[in-house]
Coordinates of C-alpha atoms in Angstrom, one line a residue:
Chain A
X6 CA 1.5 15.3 4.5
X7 CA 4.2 13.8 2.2
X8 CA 3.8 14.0 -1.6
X9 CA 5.8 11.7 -3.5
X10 CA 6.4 11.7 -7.2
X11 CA 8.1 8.7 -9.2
X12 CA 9.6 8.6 -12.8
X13 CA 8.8 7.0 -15.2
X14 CA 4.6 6.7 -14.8
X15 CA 5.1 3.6 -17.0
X16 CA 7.5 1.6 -19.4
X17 CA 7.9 -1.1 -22.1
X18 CA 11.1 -3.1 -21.5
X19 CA 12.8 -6.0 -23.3
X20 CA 13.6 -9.4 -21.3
X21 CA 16.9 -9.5 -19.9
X22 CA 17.2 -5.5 -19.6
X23 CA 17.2 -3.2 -16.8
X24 CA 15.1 -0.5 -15.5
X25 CA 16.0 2.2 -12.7
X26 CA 12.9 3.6 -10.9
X27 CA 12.8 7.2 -9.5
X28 CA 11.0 8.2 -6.3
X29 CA 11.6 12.1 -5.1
X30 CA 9.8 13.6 -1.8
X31 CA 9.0 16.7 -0.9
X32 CA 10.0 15.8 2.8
X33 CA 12.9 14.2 4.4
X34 CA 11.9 11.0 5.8
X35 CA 14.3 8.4 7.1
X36 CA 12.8 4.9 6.2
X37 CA 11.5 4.8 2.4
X38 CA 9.6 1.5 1.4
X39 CA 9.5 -0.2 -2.2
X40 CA 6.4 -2.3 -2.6
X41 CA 5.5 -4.4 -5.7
X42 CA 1.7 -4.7 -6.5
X43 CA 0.9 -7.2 -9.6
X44 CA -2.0 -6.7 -11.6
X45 CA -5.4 -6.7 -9.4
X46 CA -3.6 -8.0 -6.6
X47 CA -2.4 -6.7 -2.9
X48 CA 0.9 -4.4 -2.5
X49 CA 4.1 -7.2 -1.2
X50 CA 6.6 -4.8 0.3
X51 CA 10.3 -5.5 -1.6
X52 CA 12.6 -3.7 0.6
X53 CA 12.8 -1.3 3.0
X54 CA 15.6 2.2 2.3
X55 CA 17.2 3.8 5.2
X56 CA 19.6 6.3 4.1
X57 CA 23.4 5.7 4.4
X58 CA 22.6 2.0 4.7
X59 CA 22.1 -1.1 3.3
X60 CA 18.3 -1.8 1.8
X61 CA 16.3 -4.4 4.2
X62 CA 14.7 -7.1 1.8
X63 CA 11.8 -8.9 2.1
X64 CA 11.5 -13.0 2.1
X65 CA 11.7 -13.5 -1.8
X66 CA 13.6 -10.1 -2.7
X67 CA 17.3 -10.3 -3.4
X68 CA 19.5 -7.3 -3.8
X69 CA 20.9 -8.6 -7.2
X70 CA 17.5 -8.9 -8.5
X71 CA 16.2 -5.4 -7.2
X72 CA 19.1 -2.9 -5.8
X73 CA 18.1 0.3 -4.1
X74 CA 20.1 2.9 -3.7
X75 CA 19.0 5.9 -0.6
X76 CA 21.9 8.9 -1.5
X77 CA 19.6 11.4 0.7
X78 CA 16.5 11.4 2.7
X79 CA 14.2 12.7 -0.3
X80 CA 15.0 10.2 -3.1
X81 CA 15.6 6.8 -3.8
X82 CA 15.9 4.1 -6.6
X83 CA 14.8 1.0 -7.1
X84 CA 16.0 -1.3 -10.4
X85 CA 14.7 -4.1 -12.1
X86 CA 17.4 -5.7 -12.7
X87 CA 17.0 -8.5 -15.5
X88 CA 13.9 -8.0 -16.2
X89 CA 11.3 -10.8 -17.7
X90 CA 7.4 -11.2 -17.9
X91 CA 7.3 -12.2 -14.7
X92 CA 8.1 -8.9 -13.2
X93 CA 5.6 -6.9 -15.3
X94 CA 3.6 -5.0 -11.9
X95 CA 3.1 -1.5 -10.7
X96 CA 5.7 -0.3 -8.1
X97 CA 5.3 1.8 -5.6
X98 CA 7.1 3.9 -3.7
X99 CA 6.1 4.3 0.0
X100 CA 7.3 6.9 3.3
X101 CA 6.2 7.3 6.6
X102 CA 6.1 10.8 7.8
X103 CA 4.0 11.6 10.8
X104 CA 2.9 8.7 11.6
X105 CA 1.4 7.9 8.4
X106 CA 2.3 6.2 5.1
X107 CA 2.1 7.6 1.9
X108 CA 2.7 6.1 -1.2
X109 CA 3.6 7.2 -4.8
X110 CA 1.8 7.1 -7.7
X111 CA 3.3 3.9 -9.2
X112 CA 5.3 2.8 -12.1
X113 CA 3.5 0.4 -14.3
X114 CA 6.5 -1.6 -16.1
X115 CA 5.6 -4.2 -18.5
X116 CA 8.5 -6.9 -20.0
X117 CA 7.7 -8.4 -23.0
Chain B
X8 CA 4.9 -10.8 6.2
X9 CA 2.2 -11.5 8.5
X10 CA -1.1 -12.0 7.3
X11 CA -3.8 -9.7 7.0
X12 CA -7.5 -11.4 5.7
X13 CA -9.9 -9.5 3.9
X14 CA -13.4 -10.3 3.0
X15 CA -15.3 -9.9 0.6
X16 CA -13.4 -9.5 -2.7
X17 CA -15.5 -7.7 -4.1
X18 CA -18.6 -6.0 -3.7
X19 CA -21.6 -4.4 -5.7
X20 CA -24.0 -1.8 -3.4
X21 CA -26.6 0.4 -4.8
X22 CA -26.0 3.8 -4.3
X23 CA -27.0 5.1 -0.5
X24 CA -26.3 1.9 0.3
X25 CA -24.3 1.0 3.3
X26 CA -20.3 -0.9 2.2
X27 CA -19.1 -3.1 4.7
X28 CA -15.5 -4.6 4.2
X29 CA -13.7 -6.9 6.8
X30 CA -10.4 -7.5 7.9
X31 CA -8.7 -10.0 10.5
X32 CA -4.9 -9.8 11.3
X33 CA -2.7 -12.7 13.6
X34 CA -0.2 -10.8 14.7
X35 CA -0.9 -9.1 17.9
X36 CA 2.0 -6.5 17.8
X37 CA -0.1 -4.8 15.7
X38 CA -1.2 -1.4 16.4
X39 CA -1.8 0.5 13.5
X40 CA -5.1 -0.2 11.3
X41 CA -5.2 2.0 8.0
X42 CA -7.4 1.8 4.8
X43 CA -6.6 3.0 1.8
X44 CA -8.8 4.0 -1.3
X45 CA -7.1 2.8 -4.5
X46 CA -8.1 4.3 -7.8
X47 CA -7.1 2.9 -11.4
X48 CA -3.6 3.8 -12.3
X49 CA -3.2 5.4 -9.1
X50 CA -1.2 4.8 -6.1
X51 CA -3.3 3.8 -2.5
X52 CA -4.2 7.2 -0.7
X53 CA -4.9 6.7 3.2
X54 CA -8.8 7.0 4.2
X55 CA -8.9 6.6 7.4
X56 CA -6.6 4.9 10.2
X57 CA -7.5 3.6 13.7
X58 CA -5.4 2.6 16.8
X59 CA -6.1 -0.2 19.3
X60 CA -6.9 2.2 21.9
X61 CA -10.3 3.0 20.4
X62 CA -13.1 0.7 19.5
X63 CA -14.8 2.9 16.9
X64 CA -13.4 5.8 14.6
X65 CA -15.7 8.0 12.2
X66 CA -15.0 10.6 9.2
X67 CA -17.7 11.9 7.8
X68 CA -19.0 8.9 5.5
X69 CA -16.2 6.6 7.1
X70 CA -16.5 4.5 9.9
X71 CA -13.7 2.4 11.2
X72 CA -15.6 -0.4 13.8
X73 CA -12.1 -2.2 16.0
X74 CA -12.5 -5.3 17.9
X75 CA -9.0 -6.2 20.0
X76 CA -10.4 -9.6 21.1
X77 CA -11.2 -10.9 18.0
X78 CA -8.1 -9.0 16.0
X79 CA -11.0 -7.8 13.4
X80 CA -11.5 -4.9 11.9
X81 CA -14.1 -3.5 9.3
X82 CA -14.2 -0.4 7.1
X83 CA -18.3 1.1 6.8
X84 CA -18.9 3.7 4.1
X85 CA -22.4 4.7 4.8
X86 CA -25.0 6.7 1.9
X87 CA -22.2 5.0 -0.3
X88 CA -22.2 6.7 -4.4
X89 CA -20.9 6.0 -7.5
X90 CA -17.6 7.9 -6.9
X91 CA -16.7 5.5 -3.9
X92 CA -16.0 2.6 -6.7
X93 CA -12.7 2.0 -6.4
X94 CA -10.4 -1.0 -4.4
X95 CA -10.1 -0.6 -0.7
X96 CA -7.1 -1.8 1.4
X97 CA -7.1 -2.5 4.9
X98 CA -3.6 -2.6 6.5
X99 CA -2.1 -3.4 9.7
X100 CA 0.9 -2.4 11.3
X101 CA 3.8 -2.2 13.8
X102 CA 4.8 1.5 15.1
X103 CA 8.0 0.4 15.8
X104 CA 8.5 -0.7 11.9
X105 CA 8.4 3.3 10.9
X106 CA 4.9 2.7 10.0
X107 CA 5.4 -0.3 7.7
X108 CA 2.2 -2.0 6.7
X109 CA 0.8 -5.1 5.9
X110 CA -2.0 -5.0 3.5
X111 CA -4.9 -7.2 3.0
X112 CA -5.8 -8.8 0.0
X113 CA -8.1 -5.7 -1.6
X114 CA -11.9 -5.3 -2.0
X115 CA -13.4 -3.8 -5.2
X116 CA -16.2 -1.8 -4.5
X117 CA -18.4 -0.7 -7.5
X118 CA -21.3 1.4 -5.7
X119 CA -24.1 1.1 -9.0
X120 CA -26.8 4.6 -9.3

């Protein structure tokens, strides 16, 4: 199994800020996935990370709005970048590693 | 993102009870069918996955039913308790997307003593 760990667990940010999302695995994986999942709704995939190349965005996910960064097959990043209300959702960070895919246990941001 | 349906949205069962949760998928590249267990404040953790080559998959409690004709799928938690409530997931995927999934739209299960 993978076991994933992402930092910060949660956050209170200001419109029109930033915030940098950490995911760290204790295996190397090649393809990482970023997934969005608003309050009691389904996980929308954001972007997929392959390491020592450019993210892979979704329909309605643009790289100004949420760049990744992949410096190594264990970790990631994911920003918010210019953050308002609208974006306040629990993100996820997601591998797959042996034919499985395991997820993170979430940021919970909320933009006020 | 193709579309995965799930049915019902939600979903009270008295304890010992038998949970049933549905899914349909279009796409039929398809060939990965997970389900995830989602606590509060937790990410999803995998409960039990199926492939297209079989039509029925058990663990323990968990029984995976797969019908290729009719692209449907259904999750069945049999003797079902109080510490099954939580939101259940079904997914579908493409192997050849490194195991990317498609989730349906979520159930929440509250299994009442």
């Amino acid at each position: 199994s993978a076991v994933i760990s992402q930092k910060p667990s949660r956050d209170i940010c200001q419109r029109g800020t930033s915030l940098t999302i950490q995911c760290q695995v204790d295996s190397q994986v090649t393809m990482m996935f970023w997934y969005r999942q608003q309050p009691g709704q389904s996980l929308t995939l954001i972007a997929t990370a392959n390491q020592g190349s450019e993210a892979t965005y979704e329909s309605g996910f643009v790289i100004d709005k949420f760049p990744i960064s992949r410096p190594n097959l264990t970790f990631s990043t994911l920003t918010v970048s210019n953050m308002s209300p609208e974006d306040s959702s629990i993100y996820l960070c997601s591998v797959g590693f042996a034919d499985t895919q395991y997820f993170g246990p979430g940021t919970r941001l909320t933009v006020l | 993102q193709q579309q995965v349906k799930q049915s019902p949205q939600s979903l009270i069962v008295q304890k010992g009870g038998i949970s049933i949760i549905n899914c349909a998928y279009e796409n039929t590249a398809f060939d990965y069918f997970p389900w995830y267990q989602q606590f509060p404040g937790k990410g999803p953790a995998l409960l039990i996955a199926i492939r297209p080559d079989v039509s029925e998959k058990k663990e323990g409690r968990f029984t995976i039913s797969f019908n290729k004709s009719a692209k449907q799928f259904s999750l069945h938690i049999m003797d079902s308790q109080p510490g099954d409530s939580a939101t259940y997931f079904c997914a579908a995927g493409d192997s050849g997307g490194y195991q990317k999934v498609t989730f349906g739209t979520g159930t929440k299960l509250q299994v009442i003593p």
